[in-house]
Amino acid sequence: DKGGWSSFMAKEINEQPEAVANTVRGRIEGDHVVIPELEALGDDVLRGIDRIIIIACGTASYAGQVGAYAIEQWARIPVEVQLSHEFRYRDPVLSDRTMVISVSQSGETMDTLMAVKYAIERGVKTVSVCNTQSATIPRESDAAVYTHAGPEVAVASTKAFIAQITALYLIGLHLGRVRETLAPEDSAAAVAQFETLPEKVREAVETHDQIAQLAHWMADTRSVLFLGRHVGYPIALEGALKLKEIAYIHAEGFAAGELKHGPIALIDHGQPVFVLVPSPRTAPLMHSKIVSNIQEIRARGARVIAVVEKGDTSVLPYADDVIRLPLADALFEPLLQVVPLQWFALELSTAKGLDVDQPRNLAKSVTVE
Ligand code: BG6
């Protein structure tokens, strides 16, 4: 039941505040994150981990990339992200101190399941971040940290993505506490961010009307680029994937710093570029670098759509459109920035008369390798 929405995807974008709140619920004690399913693995095991590999496909892999920054920052463990279907072919270096965290909405993606089985055979601890109770991947894994986004019907993942980032952040905070790498004030600050996040995600959802206008004007667009830095980089990749999946538009995401090493050659008059601008308050250095990137592409004729935090006026002289989001700490901005990009893909798909929920050639869960 679409509950009055024009598509499941629209309904699911709108359900994102609850997806975050429900995933956090029951996992906070005072100023700390406590995940019972990780506690069950034993603190000694968690203290002994010296490397984390996140495995996933598609949107889930971008959630993994965002999560990797936070886990490294809070738990001081090197984290890498590998696509599930690449994992075993590289003969990965694994030990009994490696932890593999799989991320999968369905818990049935065959590529990811095979990678998890491979890790288990090699004696690695496996944790599953999954949205579907009792799916195969969480059942096979040593621990399951469920996302509580509720059933996701649209093929293009939205609320599950936000819930996956949330769960990975909670895992990072839990590991940081147990390993004593997370300062109590940083733990308290992150917990405070989670408390206000659903309300902010709601505000991000309310960018819909502005984005719908934008998509309406851009209905003939044939290519869109996305730029981001740090945690904004995987969001740029996710924004591009969404457009490919449901609007069948060529789109690419780039790390903003990479621009001058190649992609800037693509910038031509009228080329639309979404730029995810980090907060000037919490990430001043990254902010100033991104503003220079905006100036560079604007000088070459790009049509700049800047996604900024409210009150950031620095981009106004160079941006054709400005999308404003509520203030959040740097690591929490991706959970807001992705929302207008989801709406943009949905609205362009709709403007082209396509089936938003059932894009051609794609399945919600791919159960073959
Ligand atoms: C793809 C879906 O086939 O699988 C994507 O079309 C999804 O939307 C990806 O992100 C991974 O799926 P899952 O269920 O493992 O998260």
XYZ file of C-alpha atoms in Angstrom, residues 10 65 77 81-82 116 147 151 161 167-168 182 186 195 207 228 243 252 314 342:
20
model
C 8.158 8.601 -2.537
C 31.861 3.917 2.397
C 40.521 0.622 13.239
C 35.133 -1.208 1.655
C 35.048 -3.884 -1.003
C 30.257 -13.717 3.777
C 18.375 -1.730 10.516
C 9.970 -3.143 4.436
C 20.433 3.424 2.907
C 23.690 1.257 11.981
C 27.325 1.522 10.856
C 36.286 7.352 21.731
C 32.666 12.738 21.454
C 18.568 12.591 19.037
C 13.087 20.099 0.097
C 31.606 15.634 -2.811
C 19.768 8.818 -11.491
C 28.813 10.245 -12.324
C 29.510 31.764 0.505
C 16.807 10.948 -3.941
